[in-house]
PDB file of C-alpha atoms in Angstrom:
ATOM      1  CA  UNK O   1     -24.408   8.286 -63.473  1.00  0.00           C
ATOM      2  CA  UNK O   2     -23.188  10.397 -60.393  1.00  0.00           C
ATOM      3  CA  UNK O   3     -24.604  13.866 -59.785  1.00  0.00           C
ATOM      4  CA  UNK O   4     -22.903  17.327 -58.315  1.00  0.00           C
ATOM      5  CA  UNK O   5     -24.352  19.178 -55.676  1.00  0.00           C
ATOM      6  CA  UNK O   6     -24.817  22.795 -56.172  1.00  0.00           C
ATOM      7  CA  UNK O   7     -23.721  23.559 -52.852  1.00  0.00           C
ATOM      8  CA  UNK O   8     -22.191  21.608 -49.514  1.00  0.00           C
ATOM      9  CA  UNK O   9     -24.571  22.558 -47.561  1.00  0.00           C
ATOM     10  CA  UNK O  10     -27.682  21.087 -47.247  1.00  0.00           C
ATOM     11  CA  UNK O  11     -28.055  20.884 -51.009  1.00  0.00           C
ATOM     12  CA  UNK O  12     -31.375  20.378 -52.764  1.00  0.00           C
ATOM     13  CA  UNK O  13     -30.036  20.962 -56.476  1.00  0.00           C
ATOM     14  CA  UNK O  14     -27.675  18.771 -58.134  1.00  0.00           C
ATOM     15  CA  UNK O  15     -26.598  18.301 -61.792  1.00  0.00           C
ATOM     16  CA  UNK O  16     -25.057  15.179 -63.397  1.00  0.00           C
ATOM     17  CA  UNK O  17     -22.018  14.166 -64.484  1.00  0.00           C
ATOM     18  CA  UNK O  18     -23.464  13.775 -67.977  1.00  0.00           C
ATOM     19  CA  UNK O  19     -23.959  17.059 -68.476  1.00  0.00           C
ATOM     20  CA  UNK O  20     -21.097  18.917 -66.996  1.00  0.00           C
ATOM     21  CA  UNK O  21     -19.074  16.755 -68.886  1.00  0.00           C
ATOM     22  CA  UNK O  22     -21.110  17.213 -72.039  1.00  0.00           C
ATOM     23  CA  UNK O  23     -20.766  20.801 -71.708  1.00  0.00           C
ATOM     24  CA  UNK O  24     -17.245  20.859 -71.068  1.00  0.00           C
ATOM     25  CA  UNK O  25     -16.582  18.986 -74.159  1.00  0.00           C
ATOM     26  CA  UNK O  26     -19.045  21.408 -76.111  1.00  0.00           C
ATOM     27  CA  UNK O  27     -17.822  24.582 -74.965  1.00  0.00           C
ATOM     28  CA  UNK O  28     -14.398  23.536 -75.907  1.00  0.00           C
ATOM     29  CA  UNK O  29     -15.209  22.531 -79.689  1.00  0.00           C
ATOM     30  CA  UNK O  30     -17.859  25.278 -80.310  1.00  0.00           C
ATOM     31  CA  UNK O  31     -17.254  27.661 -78.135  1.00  0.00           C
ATOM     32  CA  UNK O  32     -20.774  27.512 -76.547  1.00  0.00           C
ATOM     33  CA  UNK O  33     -21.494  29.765 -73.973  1.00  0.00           C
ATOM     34  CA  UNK O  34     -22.728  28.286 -70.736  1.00  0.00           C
ATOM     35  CA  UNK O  35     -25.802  30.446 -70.888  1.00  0.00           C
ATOM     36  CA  UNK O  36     -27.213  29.122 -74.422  1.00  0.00           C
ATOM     37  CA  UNK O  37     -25.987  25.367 -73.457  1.00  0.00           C
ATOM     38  CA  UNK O  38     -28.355  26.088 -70.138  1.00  0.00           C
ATOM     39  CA  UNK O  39     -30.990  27.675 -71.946  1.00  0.00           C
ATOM     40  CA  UNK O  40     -31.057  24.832 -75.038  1.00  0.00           C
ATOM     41  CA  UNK O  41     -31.499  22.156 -71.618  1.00  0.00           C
ATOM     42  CA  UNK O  42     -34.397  24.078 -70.944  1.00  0.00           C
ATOM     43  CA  UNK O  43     -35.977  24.121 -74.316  1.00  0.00           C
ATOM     44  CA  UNK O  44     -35.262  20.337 -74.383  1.00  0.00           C
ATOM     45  CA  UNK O  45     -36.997  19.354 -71.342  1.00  0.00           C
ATOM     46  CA  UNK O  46     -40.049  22.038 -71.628  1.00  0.00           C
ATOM     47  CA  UNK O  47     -39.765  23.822 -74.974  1.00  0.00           C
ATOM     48  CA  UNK O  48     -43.341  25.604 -74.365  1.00  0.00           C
ATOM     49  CA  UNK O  49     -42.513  26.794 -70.743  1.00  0.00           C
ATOM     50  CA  UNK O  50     -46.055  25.021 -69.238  1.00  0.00           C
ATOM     51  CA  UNK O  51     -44.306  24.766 -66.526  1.00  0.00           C
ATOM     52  CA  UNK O  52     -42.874  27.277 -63.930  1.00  0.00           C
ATOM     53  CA  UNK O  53     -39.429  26.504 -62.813  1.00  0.00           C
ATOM     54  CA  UNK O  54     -37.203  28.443 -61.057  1.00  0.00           C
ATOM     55  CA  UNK O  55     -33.862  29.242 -62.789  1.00  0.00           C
ATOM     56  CA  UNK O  56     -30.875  27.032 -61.673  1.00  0.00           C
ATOM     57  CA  UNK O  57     -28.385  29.687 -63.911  1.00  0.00           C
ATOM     58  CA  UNK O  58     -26.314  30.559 -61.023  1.00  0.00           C
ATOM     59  CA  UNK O  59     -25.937  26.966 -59.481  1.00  0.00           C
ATOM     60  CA  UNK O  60     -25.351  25.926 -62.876  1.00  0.00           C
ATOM     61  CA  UNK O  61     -23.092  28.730 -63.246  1.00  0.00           C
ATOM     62  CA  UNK O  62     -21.169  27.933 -59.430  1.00  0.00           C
ATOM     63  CA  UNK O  63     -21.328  24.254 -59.794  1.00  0.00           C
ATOM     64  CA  UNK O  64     -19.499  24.022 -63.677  1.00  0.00           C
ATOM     65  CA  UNK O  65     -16.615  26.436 -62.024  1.00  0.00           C
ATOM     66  CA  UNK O  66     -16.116  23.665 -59.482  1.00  0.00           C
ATOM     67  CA  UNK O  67     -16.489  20.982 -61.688  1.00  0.00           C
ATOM     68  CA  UNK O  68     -13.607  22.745 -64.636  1.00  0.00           C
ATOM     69  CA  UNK O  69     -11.434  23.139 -61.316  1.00  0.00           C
ATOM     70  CA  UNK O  70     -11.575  19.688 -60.084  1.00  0.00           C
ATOM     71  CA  UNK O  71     -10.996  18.734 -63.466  1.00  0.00           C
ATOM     72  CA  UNK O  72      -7.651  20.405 -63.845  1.00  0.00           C
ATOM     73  CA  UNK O  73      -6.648  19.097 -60.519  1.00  0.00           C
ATOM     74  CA  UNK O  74      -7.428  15.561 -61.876  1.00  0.00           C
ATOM     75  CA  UNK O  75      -5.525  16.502 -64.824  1.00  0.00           C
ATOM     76  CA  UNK O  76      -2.739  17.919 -62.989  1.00  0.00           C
ATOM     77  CA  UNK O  77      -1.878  14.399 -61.206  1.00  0.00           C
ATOM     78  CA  UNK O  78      -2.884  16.238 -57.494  1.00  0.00           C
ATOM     79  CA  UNK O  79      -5.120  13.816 -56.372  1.00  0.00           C
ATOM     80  CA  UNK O  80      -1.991  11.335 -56.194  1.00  0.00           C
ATOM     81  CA  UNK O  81       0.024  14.098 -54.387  1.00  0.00           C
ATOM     82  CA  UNK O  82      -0.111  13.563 -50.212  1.00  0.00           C
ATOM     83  CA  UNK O  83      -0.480  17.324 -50.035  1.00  0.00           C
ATOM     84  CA  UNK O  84      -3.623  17.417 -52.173  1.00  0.00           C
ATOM     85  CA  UNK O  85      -4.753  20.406 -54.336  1.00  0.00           C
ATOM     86  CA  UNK O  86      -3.636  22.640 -51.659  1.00  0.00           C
ATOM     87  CA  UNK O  87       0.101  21.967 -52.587  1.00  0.00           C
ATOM     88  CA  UNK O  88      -0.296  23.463 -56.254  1.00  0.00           C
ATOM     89  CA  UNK O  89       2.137  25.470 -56.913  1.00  0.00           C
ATOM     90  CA  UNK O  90       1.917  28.264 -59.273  1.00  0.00           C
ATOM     91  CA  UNK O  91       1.448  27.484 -62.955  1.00  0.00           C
ATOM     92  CA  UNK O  92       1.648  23.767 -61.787  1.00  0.00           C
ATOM     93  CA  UNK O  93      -1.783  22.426 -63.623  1.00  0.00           C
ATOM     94  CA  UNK O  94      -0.213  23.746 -67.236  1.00  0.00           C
ATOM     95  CA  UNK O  95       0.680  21.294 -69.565  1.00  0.00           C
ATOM     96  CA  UNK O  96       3.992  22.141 -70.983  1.00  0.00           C
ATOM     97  CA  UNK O  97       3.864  22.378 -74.775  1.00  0.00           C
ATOM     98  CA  UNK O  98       5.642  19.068 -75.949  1.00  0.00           C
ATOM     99  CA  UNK O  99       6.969  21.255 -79.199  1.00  0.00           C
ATOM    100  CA  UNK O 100       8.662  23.974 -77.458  1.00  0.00           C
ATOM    101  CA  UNK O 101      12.468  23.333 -76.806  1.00  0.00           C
ATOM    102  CA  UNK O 102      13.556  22.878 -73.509  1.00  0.00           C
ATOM    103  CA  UNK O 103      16.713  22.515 -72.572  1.00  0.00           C
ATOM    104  CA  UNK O 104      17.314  18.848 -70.507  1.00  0.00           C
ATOM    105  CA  UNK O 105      13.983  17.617 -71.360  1.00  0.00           C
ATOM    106  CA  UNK O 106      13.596  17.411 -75.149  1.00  0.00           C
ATOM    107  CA  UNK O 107      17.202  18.796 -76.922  1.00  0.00           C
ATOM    108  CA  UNK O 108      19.866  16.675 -77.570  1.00  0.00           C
ATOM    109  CA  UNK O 109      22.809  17.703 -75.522  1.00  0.00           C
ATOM    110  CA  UNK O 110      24.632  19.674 -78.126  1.00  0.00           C
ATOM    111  CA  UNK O 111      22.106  21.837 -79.141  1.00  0.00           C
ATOM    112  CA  UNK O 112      23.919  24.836 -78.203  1.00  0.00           C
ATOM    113  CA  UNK O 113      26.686  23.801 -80.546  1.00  0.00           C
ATOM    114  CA  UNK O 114      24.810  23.497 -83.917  1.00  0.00           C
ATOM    115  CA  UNK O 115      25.886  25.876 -86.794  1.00  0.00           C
ATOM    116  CA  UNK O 116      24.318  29.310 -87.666  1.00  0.00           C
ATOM    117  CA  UNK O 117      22.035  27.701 -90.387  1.00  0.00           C
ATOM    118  CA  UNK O 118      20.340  24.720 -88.340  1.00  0.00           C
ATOM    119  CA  UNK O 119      19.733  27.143 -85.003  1.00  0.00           C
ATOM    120  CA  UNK O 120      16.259  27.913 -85.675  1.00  0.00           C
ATOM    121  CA  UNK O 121      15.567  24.501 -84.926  1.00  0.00           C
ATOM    122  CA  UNK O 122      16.026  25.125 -81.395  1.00  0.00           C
ATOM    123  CA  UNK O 123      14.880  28.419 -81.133  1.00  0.00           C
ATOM    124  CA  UNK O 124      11.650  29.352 -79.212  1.00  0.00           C
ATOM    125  CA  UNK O 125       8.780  31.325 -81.182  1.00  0.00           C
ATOM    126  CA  UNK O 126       6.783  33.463 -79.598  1.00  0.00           C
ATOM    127  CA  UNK O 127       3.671  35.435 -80.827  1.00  0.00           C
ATOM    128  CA  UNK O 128       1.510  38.015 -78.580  1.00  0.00           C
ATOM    129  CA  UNK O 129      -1.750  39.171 -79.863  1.00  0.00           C
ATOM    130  CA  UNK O 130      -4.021  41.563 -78.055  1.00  0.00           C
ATOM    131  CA  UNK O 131      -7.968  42.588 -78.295  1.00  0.00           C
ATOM    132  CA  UNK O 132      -8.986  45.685 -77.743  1.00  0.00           C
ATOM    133  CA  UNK O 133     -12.746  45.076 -78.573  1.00  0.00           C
ATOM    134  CA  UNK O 134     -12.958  42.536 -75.685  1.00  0.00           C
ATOM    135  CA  UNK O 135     -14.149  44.352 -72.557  1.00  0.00           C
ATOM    136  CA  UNK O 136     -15.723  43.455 -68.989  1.00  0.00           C
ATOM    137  CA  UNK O 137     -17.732  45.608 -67.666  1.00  0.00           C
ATOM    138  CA  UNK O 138     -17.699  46.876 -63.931  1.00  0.00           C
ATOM    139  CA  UNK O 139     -20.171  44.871 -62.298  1.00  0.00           C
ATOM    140  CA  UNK O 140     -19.288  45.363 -58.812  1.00  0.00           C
ATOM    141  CA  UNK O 141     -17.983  41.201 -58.147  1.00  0.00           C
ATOM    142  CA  UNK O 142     -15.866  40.208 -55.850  1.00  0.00           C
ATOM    143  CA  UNK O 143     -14.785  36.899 -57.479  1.00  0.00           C
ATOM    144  CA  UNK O 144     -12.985  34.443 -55.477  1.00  0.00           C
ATOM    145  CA  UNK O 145     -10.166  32.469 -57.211  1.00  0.00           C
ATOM    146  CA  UNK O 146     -10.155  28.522 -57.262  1.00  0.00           C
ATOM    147  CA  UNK O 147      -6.911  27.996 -58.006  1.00  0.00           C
ATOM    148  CA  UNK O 148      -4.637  31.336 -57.955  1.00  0.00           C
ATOM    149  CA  UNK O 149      -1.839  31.230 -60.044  1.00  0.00           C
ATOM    150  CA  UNK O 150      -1.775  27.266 -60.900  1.00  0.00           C
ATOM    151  CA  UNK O 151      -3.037  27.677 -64.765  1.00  0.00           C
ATOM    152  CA  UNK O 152      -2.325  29.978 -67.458  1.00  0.00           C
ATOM    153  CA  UNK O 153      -3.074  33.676 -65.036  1.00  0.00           C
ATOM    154  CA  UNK O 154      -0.799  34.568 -62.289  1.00  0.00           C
ATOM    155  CA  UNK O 155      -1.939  35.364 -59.359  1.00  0.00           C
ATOM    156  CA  UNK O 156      -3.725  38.668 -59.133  1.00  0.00           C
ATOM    157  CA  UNK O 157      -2.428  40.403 -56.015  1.00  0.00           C
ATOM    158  CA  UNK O 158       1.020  39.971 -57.392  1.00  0.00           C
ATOM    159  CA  UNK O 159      -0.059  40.997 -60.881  1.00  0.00           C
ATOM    160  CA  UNK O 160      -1.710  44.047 -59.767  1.00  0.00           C
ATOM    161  CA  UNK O 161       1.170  45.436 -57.157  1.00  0.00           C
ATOM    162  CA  UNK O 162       3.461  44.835 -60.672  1.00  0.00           C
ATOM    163  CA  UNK O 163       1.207  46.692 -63.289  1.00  0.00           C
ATOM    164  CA  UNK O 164       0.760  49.537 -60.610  1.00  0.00           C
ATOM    165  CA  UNK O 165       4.594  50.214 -60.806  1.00  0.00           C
ATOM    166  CA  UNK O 166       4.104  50.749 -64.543  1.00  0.00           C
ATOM    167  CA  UNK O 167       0.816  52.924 -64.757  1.00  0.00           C
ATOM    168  CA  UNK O 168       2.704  56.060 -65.926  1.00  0.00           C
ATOM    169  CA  UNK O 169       4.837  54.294 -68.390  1.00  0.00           C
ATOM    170  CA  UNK O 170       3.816  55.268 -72.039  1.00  0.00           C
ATOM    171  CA  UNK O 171       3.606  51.973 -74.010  1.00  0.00           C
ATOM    172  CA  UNK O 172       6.316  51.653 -76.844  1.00  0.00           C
ATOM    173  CA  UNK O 173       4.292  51.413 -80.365  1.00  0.00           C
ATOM    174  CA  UNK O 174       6.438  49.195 -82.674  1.00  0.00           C
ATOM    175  CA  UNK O 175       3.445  49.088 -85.338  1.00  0.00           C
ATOM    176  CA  UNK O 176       3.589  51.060 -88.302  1.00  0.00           C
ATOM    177  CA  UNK O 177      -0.084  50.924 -88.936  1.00  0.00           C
ATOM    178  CA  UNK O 178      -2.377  54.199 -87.950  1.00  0.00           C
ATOM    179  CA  UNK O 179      -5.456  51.978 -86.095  1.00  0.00           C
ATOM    180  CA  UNK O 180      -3.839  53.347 -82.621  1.00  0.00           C
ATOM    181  CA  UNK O 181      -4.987  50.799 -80.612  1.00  0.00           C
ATOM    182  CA  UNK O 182      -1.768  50.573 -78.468  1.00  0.00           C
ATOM    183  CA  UNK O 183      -1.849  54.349 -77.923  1.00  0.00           C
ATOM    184  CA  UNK O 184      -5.478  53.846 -76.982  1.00  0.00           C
ATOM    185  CA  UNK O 185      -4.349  50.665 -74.474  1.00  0.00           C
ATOM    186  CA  UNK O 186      -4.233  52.810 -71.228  1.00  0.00           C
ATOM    187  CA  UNK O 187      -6.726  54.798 -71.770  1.00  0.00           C
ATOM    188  CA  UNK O 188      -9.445  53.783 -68.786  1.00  0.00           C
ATOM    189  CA  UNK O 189     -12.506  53.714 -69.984  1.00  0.00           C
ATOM    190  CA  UNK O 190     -15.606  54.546 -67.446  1.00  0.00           C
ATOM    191  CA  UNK O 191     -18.038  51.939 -66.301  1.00  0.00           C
ATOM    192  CA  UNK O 192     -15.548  48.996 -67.570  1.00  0.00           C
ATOM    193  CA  UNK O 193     -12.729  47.026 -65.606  1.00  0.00           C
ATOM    194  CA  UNK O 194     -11.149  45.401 -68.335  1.00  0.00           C
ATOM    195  CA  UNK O 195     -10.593  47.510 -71.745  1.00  0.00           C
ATOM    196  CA  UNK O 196      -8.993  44.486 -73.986  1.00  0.00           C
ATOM    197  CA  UNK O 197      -7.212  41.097 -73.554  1.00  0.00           C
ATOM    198  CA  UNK O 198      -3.519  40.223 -74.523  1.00  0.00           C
ATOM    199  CA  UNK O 199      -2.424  36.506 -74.924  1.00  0.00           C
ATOM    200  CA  UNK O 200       1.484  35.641 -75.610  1.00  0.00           C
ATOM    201  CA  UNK O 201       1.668  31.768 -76.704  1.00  0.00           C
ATOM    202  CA  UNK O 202       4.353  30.283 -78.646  1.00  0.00           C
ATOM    203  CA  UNK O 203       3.817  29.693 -82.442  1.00  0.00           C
TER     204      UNK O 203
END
């Protein structure tokens, strides 16, 4: 069993392998937030609170971060690359969908030749979907990024100097139902940094 230090520096809390992993595996299933999974550990281990301990949320919290990252590295091959994690490139720990055509990797050569009625088999689907019930509020965090731009989100200095460009640029509403939620899209609403979440994956 190996444990995780909460911090590199002189650390005096440490979590184990066991559980990082266990919670890993649970939040992916069940969608388990990391606050109940730490909460349920405490009810576990001292379900009548008898004794006072002081909460370990925001090592847990710092230390499972790390621990996802490191995992994706591992994933990613970079700990068999002589330049390390710090050679990532961007969008380099995504695992390209094995479905989606690609030209040289998995069509046969004349796949650009087929006839009209056999095409869609090499045709890429796309679908977007977006939230507009899922909102962050404005906490005041500075978060620092792990890995910028080497999973699914591009780096966010980039992104942001391209959205800016397109601030005053009315969205084009292509749905015919009256909800309004893309006319309500840009509208900035106070005390919140994030207003709804938009996902494009192919289908």
């Amino acid at each position: 069993m190996g444990w995780f230090p909460a911090t590199f520096e002189r650390p005096k809390t440490a979590f184990t392998f066991d559980m990082l992993d266990l919670f890993h595996k649970i939040t992916l299933q069940g969608k388990t937030t990391l606050y109940d999974f730490y909460h349920s550990i405490l009810h576990l281990t001292d379900n009548l609170r008898i004794e006072k301990n002081t909460s370990k949320y925001p090592e847990f919290h710092r230390t499972f971060r790390i621990w996802r990252h490191l995992s994706a590295l591992k994933h990613g091959g970079r700990g068999h690359d002589p330049t390390g994690a710090s050679g990532s490139s961007e969008g380099e720990l995504v695992l390209e969908c094995p479905a989606c055509p690609q030209p040289g990797k998995n069509l046969p050569e004349d796949w650009d030749d087929v006839s009209p009625e056999r095409r869609f088999l090499y045709t890429l689907f796309l679908a977007i979907d977006a939230n507009f019930k899922l909102k962050q509020k404005e906490r005041g965090i500075e978060d620092f990024e792990l890995g910028p731009g080497w999973g699914c989100y591009v780096e966010s200095s980039r992104y942001k100097a391209h959205v800016q460009k397109y601030v005053d640029e009315s969205e084009i509403n292509s749905c015919s139902s009256d909800h309004g939620a893309i006319a309500r899209a840009n509208t900035a609403i106070p005390g919140y940094a994030v207003n709804g979440v938009a996902l494009g994956i192919c289908s």
